[in-house]
Structure formats: structure tokens, C-alpha cells
Amino acid sequence: MQQPKLKSTVQCTDREVGEVTKVIVDPITKEVSHIVVGNGAGEPGRQVPMAQVQAVTDGTVQLRTASTDLAQFPLLKRDEYVTIDEVEIAHLEDHLHVEPGEVLIPLPELERNVKRRTFFANLTHAIGALVALPLAFPVLKYLMKPMYAPLDNHWIKIGSANKIKAEDVGVQFKFKKKFKEAFMPEAEIDKNIWVLKASPAVLEQVYKGKDQIFLDATGREVWINKQSVPYVAYSGKCPHLGCGYKWRAHKVLGQVFLCPCHLSIYDASGKVLDGPAPRPLDTLPIRVTGNGDIEVIDMEFKAGKKEQVRIV
Ligand code: FES
């Protein structure tokens, strides 16, 4: 069936009831899950699942239901959704043929059909892995390196602290990380880390009154992040399944780190506010040199675990 278009006339089995004012998209399957049917009477519109749509033509959406039954569908609670402009989901717009800005994505607390979402998430990951495997082989080798090599504790310069203009605002630093396999030329992968110049309140939430000690595989101390140092670095990988996340304005929660893959949301201290993430964002060893360069040890930790298990 073709996708319902915005402003299409909505027809029940007995009469016309309004038009499509918005569409709601499942961020995992990237398919339209609901249409919002407005009748022009000033109410927010009814959320009608696509299962109730019998047919879609260019300018009309035909529902299976009678107009008297339309009231059974909930009114749209706009605050519980974000638009696709507010989150970044790879290739989402390729799937949709409706105007950006009118396309809504549910926040995690509204995810009703968890089993289906989990199924599609796993399917998407499996297909992605199969397609990418030949291309990703050198990178996978690099990621599997800790299975046969010691953890990498060298400091990497990622940029200048001058880039950070305000407190408690996530700033992304991108860098390239080199790796080398015995049988292959040296290669580079793109990485990123989020750095925050934390206010005393956020610093307290990050460190909870004690310095953070980082250890290597043998239990030897590698570095201590002092709780008095305001710069905090977070690994660029979401602890849920390792996606990249962004610093975004959220209508209800304010400025947050938001992961588009399954909509985990973290506050400036890395604490999980919502979504499936099993632990806070992973802090990294960070130091600022005398001339203002930020350096980090780019540690990585197992995704999907409640506890931190270092792998790189
Ligand atoms: S990878 Fe799933 S929420 Fe980030």
C-alpha cells in the first residue's frame, strides 16, 4: 500500500471525517505506524493505526471503520512525540514521502508494541551486519583486537578546550583513530567523543563525591579523573547498542544527549533519563594540557551491559 500523504482526505466507511494532519513513524522499521486525523475543529486529531487503513490513493485515505467509531482512537498528545527534524535517524527520509516537520516519532515511553520493535531492531541489525561484513572486516578485526592484545591506554589529542563556549553543553570532538593489522596497511576509523565543561552541580552528579579511577586489564591504575576538574568526556558510543548519539533540545527535558537508534535519553551528567540504555554514558580519562588541548584515552566498553566491561 502506498504511504498516506499529508492533507489527504480521510474517508470512513460511511462519510468523510477530515484530513491527515500528521503521520507517526516507527523509528526502527521506518514505516508509517499511524496517521493523525484532524477534523478542523481545533482538536489535536485522532491517532489511527495503519491497520485501520484499508486503502490509500493519491488524495484519499480510506479507513475500515465507521465515523461513529473514530472516537475510540486516542487524541494525539503532541508533547510525547518529536519531529524527525529533532532526531537524526539514518535514511529515514528516504523511506518517507511526506513533508519533514509533520512526521512524528514517539518518545520511548509511548512504545507500545515492544516485541515487534525488538524483532525489527534485531532484524535490521542482522541484515546490516550481513551487508557490511565484507567491507567492515578490517574494522571488525580492530574491534576484536582486545581478544589478543592488551588494552590501549595511549592519550589522543582531540581538539582545543576553546571550542567549548558554555557550561553543561555537550560538544562533539571528532578524530581519526589509527590501527594496524600485521597483514594489512595502516588504516583509520572515524571516532567521536562528547566533552562537557561541567558546572559544579553536574560534576557532583558525574563523580558523586569521589575521583574516578581507570584501570588496565591487569588492575593497574591508568589514570584518575579528579572530581575538581570540570572537563568530562563521554565515549561517543551509546551504552545500549553502540550507536552514535547527539546533543539535542528536548521539548520536555531540555538539553539532553539523545540516541536516535532506540531513543535513549541522557542528561548532561550522562544519567539515563529514558529509553533502553542499561547504564549511564561511559566517562573517559580526560586531561587538558597547559596550552588548552584536550586529550583522552579512548576506552570502549561492552554495549548492552549494566556494568562497565572494558574491551578496548
Ligand atoms: S543504541 Fe539503542 S538507544 Fe542508543
PDB file of N, CA, C and O in Angstrom, residues 5 13 15 36 42 63 96 99 169-170 222-223 225 228 236:
ATOM      1  N   LYS A   5      -0.503  10.435   2.391  1.00  0.00           N
ATOM      2  CA  LYS A   5       0.109  11.759   2.260  1.00  0.00           C
ATOM      3  C   LYS A   5      -0.580  12.741   3.187  1.00  0.00           C
ATOM      4  O   LYS A   5      -1.780  12.622   3.466  1.00  0.00           O
ATOM      5  N   THR A  13     -16.144   4.428   6.502  1.00  0.00           N
ATOM      6  CA  THR A  13     -16.992   3.588   5.649  1.00  0.00           C
ATOM      7  C   THR A  13     -18.269   4.326   5.248  1.00  0.00           C
ATOM      8  O   THR A  13     -18.866   4.033   4.215  1.00  0.00           O
ATOM      9  N   ARG A  15     -18.692   8.116   5.672  1.00  0.00           N
ATOM     10  CA  ARG A  15     -18.577   9.508   5.237  1.00  0.00           C
ATOM     11  C   ARG A  15     -17.148  10.020   5.421  1.00  0.00           C
ATOM     12  O   ARG A  15     -16.320   9.360   6.064  1.00  0.00           O
ATOM     13  N   VAL A  36      -2.601  10.804  11.798  1.00  0.00           N
ATOM     14  CA  VAL A  36      -3.383  11.642  12.712  1.00  0.00           C
ATOM     15  C   VAL A  36      -4.483  12.283  11.871  1.00  0.00           C
ATOM     16  O   VAL A  36      -4.202  12.951  10.867  1.00  0.00           O
ATOM     17  N   GLY A  42     -10.257  22.149  15.695  1.00  0.00           N
ATOM     18  CA  GLY A  42      -9.341  22.682  16.707  1.00  0.00           C
ATOM     19  C   GLY A  42      -8.790  21.630  17.645  1.00  0.00           C
ATOM     20  O   GLY A  42      -7.880  21.889  18.400  1.00  0.00           O
ATOM     21  N   LEU A  63     -10.570   4.461   5.508  1.00  0.00           N
ATOM     22  CA  LEU A  63     -10.487   3.688   6.752  1.00  0.00           C
ATOM     23  C   LEU A  63     -11.473   2.537   6.735  1.00  0.00           C
ATOM     24  O   LEU A  63     -12.495   2.577   6.041  1.00  0.00           O
ATOM     25  N   LEU A  96      10.304   7.955   3.503  1.00  0.00           N
ATOM     26  CA  LEU A  96       9.059   8.685   3.688  1.00  0.00           C
ATOM     27  C   LEU A  96       8.829   9.643   2.547  1.00  0.00           C
ATOM     28  O   LEU A  96       9.756  10.271   2.065  1.00  0.00           O
ATOM     29  N   GLU A  99       6.083  15.570   3.997  1.00  0.00           N
ATOM     30  CA  GLU A  99       6.936  16.733   4.285  1.00  0.00           C
ATOM     31  C   GLU A  99       7.577  16.618   5.659  1.00  0.00           C
ATOM     32  O   GLU A  99       6.891  16.370   6.632  1.00  0.00           O
ATOM     33  N   VAL A 169      27.048  22.037  28.314  1.00  0.00           N
ATOM     34  CA  VAL A 169      26.594  21.880  26.932  1.00  0.00           C
ATOM     35  C   VAL A 169      27.503  20.830  26.278  1.00  0.00           C
ATOM     36  O   VAL A 169      28.725  20.965  26.324  1.00  0.00           O
ATOM     37  N   GLY A 170      26.891  19.797  25.723  1.00  0.00           N
ATOM     38  CA  GLY A 170      27.685  18.747  25.083  1.00  0.00           C
ATOM     39  C   GLY A 170      28.329  19.245  23.797  1.00  0.00           C
ATOM     40  O   GLY A 170      27.646  19.826  22.949  1.00  0.00           O
ATOM     41  N   VAL A 222      45.555   3.402  35.598  1.00  0.00           N
ATOM     42  CA  VAL A 222      45.958   4.078  34.364  1.00  0.00           C
ATOM     43  C   VAL A 222      45.840   5.597  34.515  1.00  0.00           C
ATOM     44  O   VAL A 222      46.688   6.360  34.063  1.00  0.00           O
ATOM     45  N   TRP A 223      44.789   6.027  35.156  1.00  0.00           N
ATOM     46  CA  TRP A 223      44.541   7.471  35.275  1.00  0.00           C
ATOM     47  C   TRP A 223      43.466   7.712  36.320  1.00  0.00           C
ATOM     48  O   TRP A 223      42.626   6.834  36.568  1.00  0.00           O
ATOM     49  N   ASN A 225      40.470  10.583  37.036  1.00  0.00           N
ATOM     50  CA  ASN A 225      39.752  11.830  36.735  1.00  0.00           C
ATOM     51  C   ASN A 225      39.414  12.488  38.066  1.00  0.00           C
ATOM     52  O   ASN A 225      38.665  11.927  38.868  1.00  0.00           O
ATOM     53  N   SER A 228      37.470  17.594  40.792  1.00  0.00           N
ATOM     54  CA  SER A 228      37.565  19.059  40.785  1.00  0.00           C
ATOM     55  C   SER A 228      37.808  19.599  39.372  1.00  0.00           C
ATOM     56  O   SER A 228      37.704  20.797  39.137  1.00  0.00           O
ATOM     57  N   GLY A 236      31.759   8.212  22.561  1.00  0.00           N
ATOM     58  CA  GLY A 236      30.751   8.565  21.558  1.00  0.00           C
ATOM     59  C   GLY A 236      29.747   7.457  21.285  1.00  0.00           C
ATOM     60  O   GLY A 236      28.860   7.616  20.455  1.00  0.00           O
TER      61      GLY A 236
END
